[in-house]
mmCIF file of C-alpha atoms in Angstrom:
data_model
loop_
_atom_site.group_PDB
_atom_site.id
_atom_site.type_symbol
_atom_site.label_atom_id
_atom_site.label_comp_id
_atom_site.label_asym_id
_atom_site.label_seq_id
_atom_site.Cartn_x
_atom_site.Cartn_y
_atom_site.Cartn_z
ATOM 1 C CA ASP A 1403 -20.926 -9.622 -0.729
ATOM 2 C CA ILE A 1404 -23.224 -6.625 -0.341
ATOM 3 C CA GLN A 1405 -22.963 -4.117 -3.185
ATOM 4 C CA LEU A 1406 -23.811 -0.410 -3.047
ATOM 5 C CA THR A 1407 -25.167 1.385 -6.110
ATOM 6 C CA GLN A 1408 -25.319 5.162 -6.205
ATOM 7 C CA SER A 1409 -27.547 7.214 -8.478
ATOM 8 C CA PRO A 1410 -27.023 9.295 -10.378
ATOM 9 C CA SER A 1411 -23.346 8.833 -11.240
ATOM 10 C CA PHE A 1412 -23.183 12.437 -12.501
ATOM 11 C CA LEU A 1413 -25.283 15.384 -11.460
ATOM 12 C CA SER A 1414 -25.302 18.967 -12.746
ATOM 13 C CA ALA A 1415 -26.744 21.610 -10.454
ATOM 14 C CA SER A 1416 -26.550 25.295 -9.603
ATOM 15 C CA VAL A 1417 -25.689 27.177 -6.439
ATOM 16 C CA GLY A 1418 -28.772 27.298 -4.255
ATOM 17 C CA ASP A 1419 -30.295 24.085 -5.634
ATOM 18 C CA ARG A 1420 -31.535 21.267 -3.430
ATOM 19 C CA VAL A 1421 -29.757 18.065 -4.425
ATOM 20 C CA THR A 1422 -30.402 14.438 -3.522
ATOM 21 C CA ILE A 1423 -28.131 11.449 -4.099
ATOM 22 C CA THR A 1424 -29.367 7.895 -3.587
ATOM 23 C CA CYS A 1425 -27.462 4.834 -2.438
ATOM 24 C CA ARG A 1426 -29.040 1.391 -2.705
ATOM 25 C CA ALA A 1427 -27.679 -1.709 -0.962
ATOM 26 C CA SER A 1428 -28.103 -5.183 -2.459
ATOM 27 C CA ARG A 1429 -29.131 -6.467 0.985
ATOM 28 C CA ALA A 1430 -30.348 -4.732 4.112
ATOM 29 C CA ILE A 1431 -27.673 -3.055 6.221
ATOM 30 C CA GLY A 1432 -29.820 -1.395 8.882
ATOM 31 C CA SER A 1433 -28.557 2.149 9.380
ATOM 32 C CA TYR A 1434 -24.915 1.220 8.885
ATOM 33 C CA LEU A 1435 -24.136 3.711 6.151
ATOM 34 C CA ALA A 1436 -21.764 6.642 5.786
ATOM 35 C CA TRP A 1437 -21.367 9.427 3.243
ATOM 36 C CA TYR A 1438 -18.095 11.079 2.196
ATOM 37 C CA GLN A 1439 -17.176 14.110 0.132
ATOM 38 C CA GLN A 1440 -13.999 14.147 -1.938
ATOM 39 C CA LYS A 1441 -12.577 17.175 -3.689
ATOM 40 C CA PRO A 1442 -9.929 16.832 -6.443
ATOM 41 C CA GLY A 1443 -6.492 16.076 -5.075
ATOM 42 C CA LYS A 1444 -7.737 15.686 -1.508
ATOM 43 C CA ALA A 1445 -8.538 12.817 0.822
ATOM 44 C CA PRO A 1446 -12.232 12.093 1.342
ATOM 45 C CA ASN A 1447 -14.017 13.699 4.267
ATOM 46 C CA LEU A 1448 -16.629 11.944 6.412
ATOM 47 C CA LEU A 1449 -19.943 13.821 6.281
ATOM 48 C CA ILE A 1450 -22.511 11.465 7.775
ATOM 49 C CA TYR A 1451 -22.491 8.117 9.568
ATOM 50 C CA ALA A 1452 -25.203 5.871 10.938
ATOM 51 C CA ALA A 1453 -27.225 6.992 7.886
ATOM 52 C CA SER A 1454 -28.241 10.314 9.406
ATOM 53 C CA THR A 1455 -25.723 11.461 12.047
ATOM 54 C CA LEU A 1456 -23.779 14.531 10.974
ATOM 55 C CA GLN A 1457 -20.053 14.335 11.653
ATOM 56 C CA ASN A 1458 -18.708 17.152 13.833
ATOM 57 C CA GLY A 1459 -18.052 20.316 11.850
ATOM 58 C CA VAL A 1460 -20.149 19.373 8.812
ATOM 59 C CA PRO A 1461 -22.589 22.123 7.753
ATOM 60 C CA SER A 1462 -26.236 21.521 8.561
ATOM 61 C CA ARG A 1463 -27.232 21.855 4.890
ATOM 62 C CA PHE A 1464 -26.071 18.241 4.569
ATOM 63 C CA SER A 1465 -28.478 15.572 5.773
ATOM 64 C CA GLY A 1466 -28.860 11.840 5.423
ATOM 65 C CA SER A 1467 -31.793 9.487 5.703
ATOM 66 C CA GLY A 1468 -32.827 5.932 5.079
ATOM 67 C CA SER A 1469 -32.389 2.451 6.444
ATOM 68 C CA GLY A 1470 -32.366 -1.102 5.195
ATOM 69 C CA THR A 1471 -31.516 -0.913 1.498
ATOM 70 C CA GLU A 1472 -32.236 2.666 0.426
ATOM 71 C CA PHE A 1473 -30.448 5.773 1.610
ATOM 72 C CA THR A 1474 -30.253 9.404 0.552
ATOM 73 C CA LEU A 1475 -27.838 12.279 0.974
ATOM 74 C CA THR A 1476 -29.451 15.697 0.610
ATOM 75 C CA ILE A 1477 -27.787 19.069 0.289
ATOM 76 C CA SER A 1478 -30.479 21.619 1.031
ATOM 77 C CA SER A 1479 -28.929 24.628 -0.704
ATOM 78 C CA LEU A 1480 -25.818 24.018 -2.759
ATOM 79 C CA GLN A 1481 -22.811 26.181 -2.017
ATOM 80 C CA PRO A 1482 -19.855 26.673 -4.376
ATOM 81 C CA GLU A 1483 -17.621 24.535 -2.142
ATOM 82 C CA ASP A 1484 -20.032 21.567 -2.388
ATOM 83 C CA PHE A 1485 -19.134 20.686 -5.979
ATOM 84 C CA ALA A 1486 -17.232 17.442 -5.447
ATOM 85 C CA THR A 1487 -17.614 13.674 -5.652
ATOM 86 C CA TYR A 1488 -19.732 11.912 -3.036
ATOM 87 C CA TYR A 1489 -19.439 8.293 -1.921
ATOM 88 C CA CYS A 1490 -21.619 6.116 0.253
ATOM 89 C CA GLN A 1491 -20.100 3.290 2.288
ATOM 90 C CA ARG A 1492 -21.541 0.440 4.295
ATOM 91 C CA LEU A 1493 -20.390 0.083 7.891
ATOM 92 C CA ASN A 1494 -22.184 -3.035 9.057
ATOM 93 C CA ASP A 1495 -19.104 -5.236 9.044
ATOM 94 C CA TYR A 1496 -15.412 -4.989 8.386
ATOM 95 C CA LEU A 1497 -15.750 -5.160 4.582
ATOM 96 C CA PHE A 1498 -16.592 -1.401 4.365
ATOM 97 C CA THR A 1499 -17.688 -1.449 0.702
ATOM 98 C CA PHE A 1500 -18.020 1.913 -1.074
ATOM 99 C CA GLY A 1501 -20.502 2.962 -3.712
ATOM 100 C CA GLN A 1502 -19.100 3.924 -7.111
ATOM 101 C CA GLY A 1503 -19.427 7.661 -6.472
ATOM 102 C CA THR A 1504 -21.558 10.578 -7.658
ATOM 103 C CA LYS A 1505 -19.802 13.535 -9.278
ATOM 104 C CA LEU A 1506 -21.638 16.773 -8.579
ATOM 105 C CA GLU A 1507 -20.795 19.411 -11.170
ATOM 106 C CA MET A 1508 -21.762 23.025 -11.623
ATOM 107 C CA LYS A 1509 -24.407 23.605 -14.279
ATOM 108 C CA GLU B 1207 -5.282 16.217 17.488
ATOM 109 C CA VAL B 1208 -5.486 12.934 15.595
ATOM 110 C CA GLN B 1209 -3.120 12.796 12.643
ATOM 111 C CA LEU B 1210 -2.224 10.115 10.119
ATOM 112 C CA VAL B 1211 0.928 11.081 8.236
ATOM 113 C CA GLN B 1212 1.891 8.921 5.289
ATOM 114 C CA SER B 1213 5.181 8.353 3.519
ATOM 115 C CA GLY B 1214 5.875 10.142 0.270
ATOM 116 C CA ALA B 1215 5.324 9.354 -3.377
ATOM 117 C CA GLU B 1216 7.086 6.341 -4.856
ATOM 118 C CA VAL B 1217 8.057 5.445 -8.425
ATOM 119 C CA LYS B 1218 8.850 1.775 -8.920
ATOM 120 C CA LYS B 1219 9.387 -0.719 -11.706
ATOM 121 C CA PRO B 1220 7.246 -3.827 -12.215
ATOM 122 C CA GLY B 1221 8.472 -6.689 -10.085
ATOM 123 C CA GLU B 1222 9.956 -4.469 -7.373
ATOM 124 C CA SER B 1223 8.841 -4.594 -3.759
ATOM 125 C CA LEU B 1224 7.497 -1.688 -1.751
ATOM 126 C CA LYS B 1225 6.426 -0.848 1.784
ATOM 127 C CA ILE B 1226 4.633 2.416 2.506
ATOM 128 C CA SER B 1227 3.919 3.758 5.962
ATOM 129 C CA CYS B 1228 1.386 5.670 8.003
ATOM 130 C CA LYS B 1229 2.408 7.238 11.315
ATOM 131 C CA ALA B 1230 -0.428 7.858 13.748
ATOM 132 C CA SER B 1231 -0.501 10.413 16.527
ATOM 133 C CA GLY B 1232 -2.973 12.051 18.864
ATOM 134 C CA TYR B 1233 -4.734 8.895 20.047
ATOM 135 C CA SER B 1234 -4.036 5.484 21.534
ATOM 136 C CA PHE B 1235 -2.625 3.568 18.538
ATOM 137 C CA THR B 1236 -3.296 0.157 20.047
ATOM 138 C CA SER B 1237 -6.978 0.891 20.734
ATOM 139 C CA TYR B 1238 -8.233 1.536 17.192
ATOM 140 C CA TRP B 1239 -8.139 -0.298 13.890
ATOM 141 C CA ILE B 1240 -6.052 1.318 11.149
ATOM 142 C CA GLY B 1241 -6.444 0.489 7.496
ATOM 143 C CA TRP B 1242 -5.849 1.287 3.842
ATOM 144 C CA VAL B 1243 -7.986 2.503 0.948
ATOM 145 C CA ARG B 1244 -6.979 2.436 -2.716
ATOM 146 C CA GLN B 1245 -7.957 4.970 -5.344
ATOM 147 C CA MET B 1246 -6.816 4.166 -8.856
ATOM 148 C CA PRO B 1247 -6.423 7.075 -11.315
ATOM 149 C CA GLY B 1248 -9.812 8.637 -12.017
ATOM 150 C CA GLU B 1249 -11.616 5.897 -10.105
ATOM 151 C CA GLY B 1250 -13.495 5.414 -6.843
ATOM 152 C CA LEU B 1251 -12.535 4.257 -3.376
ATOM 153 C CA GLU B 1252 -11.769 0.644 -2.468
ATOM 154 C CA TRP B 1253 -11.227 -0.574 1.070
ATOM 155 C CA MET B 1254 -8.219 -2.905 1.186
ATOM 156 C CA GLY B 1255 -7.943 -4.064 4.767
ATOM 157 C CA SER B 1256 -7.276 -3.123 8.364
ATOM 158 C CA ILE B 1257 -5.149 -4.133 11.337
ATOM 159 C CA TYR B 1258 -5.760 -3.802 15.067
ATOM 160 C CA PRO B 1259 -2.323 -2.914 16.441
ATOM 161 C CA GLY B 1260 -3.275 -4.005 19.931
ATOM 162 C CA ASP B 1261 -3.230 -7.690 18.979
ATOM 163 C CA SER B 1262 -2.242 -7.591 15.272
ATOM 164 C CA ASP B 1263 -5.621 -8.965 14.171
ATOM 165 C CA THR B 1264 -5.691 -8.252 10.429
ATOM 166 C CA ARG B 1265 -8.617 -8.364 8.014
ATOM 167 C CA TYR B 1266 -8.458 -8.040 4.250
ATOM 168 C CA SER B 1267 -10.988 -7.304 1.583
ATOM 169 C CA PRO B 1268 -11.332 -10.462 -0.537
ATOM 170 C CA SER B 1269 -10.174 -8.373 -3.518
ATOM 171 C CA PHE B 1270 -6.819 -7.716 -1.847
ATOM 172 C CA GLN B 1271 -6.257 -10.893 0.183
ATOM 173 C CA GLY B 1272 -2.924 -12.373 -0.858
ATOM 174 C CA GLN B 1273 -1.997 -9.309 -2.938
ATOM 175 C CA VAL B 1274 -0.736 -7.068 -0.132
ATOM 176 C CA THR B 1275 0.390 -7.331 3.471
ATOM 177 C CA ILE B 1276 -0.782 -4.966 6.184
ATOM 178 C CA SER B 1277 1.295 -4.709 9.332
ATOM 179 C CA ALA B 1278 1.896 -2.387 12.258
ATOM 180 C CA ASP B 1279 4.695 -1.513 14.663
ATOM 181 C CA LYS B 1280 3.110 -0.349 17.886
ATOM 182 C CA SER B 1281 6.448 0.776 19.312
ATOM 183 C CA ILE B 1282 6.473 3.628 16.794
ATOM 184 C CA ASN B 1283 2.703 3.990 16.154
ATOM 185 C CA THR B 1284 3.109 3.147 12.481
ATOM 186 C CA ALA B 1285 1.107 1.010 10.074
ATOM 187 C CA TYR B 1286 2.429 -0.380 6.812
ATOM 188 C CA LEU B 1287 1.160 -1.558 3.438
ATOM 189 C CA GLN B 1288 3.500 -3.848 1.540
ATOM 190 C CA TRP B 1289 3.780 -5.430 -1.902
ATOM 191 C CA ARG B 1290 6.258 -8.209 -2.792
ATOM 192 C CA SER B 1291 6.074 -7.739 -6.538
ATOM 193 C CA LEU B 1292 4.477 -4.626 -7.963
ATOM 194 C CA GLN B 1293 2.518 -4.497 -11.205
ATOM 195 C CA ALA B 1294 1.477 -1.529 -13.316
ATOM 196 C CA SER B 1295 -2.076 -2.057 -12.062
ATOM 197 C CA ASN B 1296 -0.907 -1.146 -8.552
ATOM 198 C CA THR B 1297 -0.514 2.469 -9.694
ATOM 199 C CA ALA B 1298 -2.832 4.397 -7.394
ATOM 200 C CA ILE B 1299 -3.143 6.691 -4.423
ATOM 201 C CA TYR B 1300 -3.242 4.779 -1.163
ATOM 202 C CA TYR B 1301 -4.899 6.366 1.854
ATOM 203 C CA CYS B 1302 -4.357 5.377 5.444
ATOM 204 C CA VAL B 1303 -7.576 5.513 7.466
ATOM 205 C CA ARG B 1304 -8.875 4.947 10.965
ATOM 206 C CA PRO B 1305 -11.948 2.765 10.435
ATOM 207 C CA ALA B 1306 -14.708 1.911 12.875
ATOM 208 C CA VAL B 1307 -17.689 -0.356 12.314
ATOM 209 C CA GLY B 1308 -20.774 1.802 12.625
ATOM 210 C CA THR B 1309 -19.086 5.204 12.551
ATOM 211 C CA GLY B 1310 -16.960 5.169 9.430
ATOM 212 C CA PHE B 1311 -13.517 6.431 8.533
ATOM 213 C CA ASP B 1312 -13.210 9.568 10.612
ATOM 214 C CA TYR B 1313 -9.538 10.252 9.955
ATOM 215 C CA TRP B 1314 -7.580 9.952 6.718
ATOM 216 C CA GLY B 1315 -3.933 10.337 5.844
ATOM 217 C CA GLN B 1316 -2.907 12.677 3.047
ATOM 218 C CA GLY B 1317 -2.432 9.812 0.594
ATOM 219 C CA SER B 1318 0.651 8.157 -0.894
ATOM 220 C CA LEU B 1319 0.950 8.081 -4.686
ATOM 221 C CA VAL B 1320 2.489 4.876 -5.966
ATOM 222 C CA THR B 1321 3.475 4.795 -9.639
ATOM 223 C CA VAL B 1322 4.609 1.523 -11.200
ATOM 224 C CA SER B 1323 6.090 1.913 -14.640
ATOM 225 C CA SER B 1324 8.845 0.344 -16.676
#
């Protein structure tokens, strides 16, 4: 089974910072990767799919890149509402494995 | 508007059975997969499995195969997640999702909290 490993697991940053989260797959998955944001007590929200396609309604400060085994989620200028936990997920088959999550906290 | 509305919180004892539900609206229920994601307290997301209501094709994560049953009733646009004998380790929030290979889980239910305690 293909595993996804996110780094870092915890990240402290300030409003206005540029932040990057990495997701590495144990085997190549093409561009079949999604990113989600989850706030406490809420269901996750799809941000990006196909590695770099922004879901409708997601602010343009979020971007995704990568293919094969290495992917990144970048937030260009952190806003107060962006402090949350972020998950990557593979979409190349029906197993839909998630990464372990990255908790983004305010410094 | 697509909506997935889940049944409410449940408190059960070990050994009891449980079936939680997810009612879909706003789209053709038989044309999309619908599935379940587990989130244990303080932990990450785990995909459990999905069903295609159009033909009842069901796929499970190996981690959940044999532990739960996913079903759907297309006459009432509702999917179900069922346990025959609950354990304390089943305590979690369970989310209903609409999954698609290649495009992700674009719609989520509000979550159903299941607490199993003696």
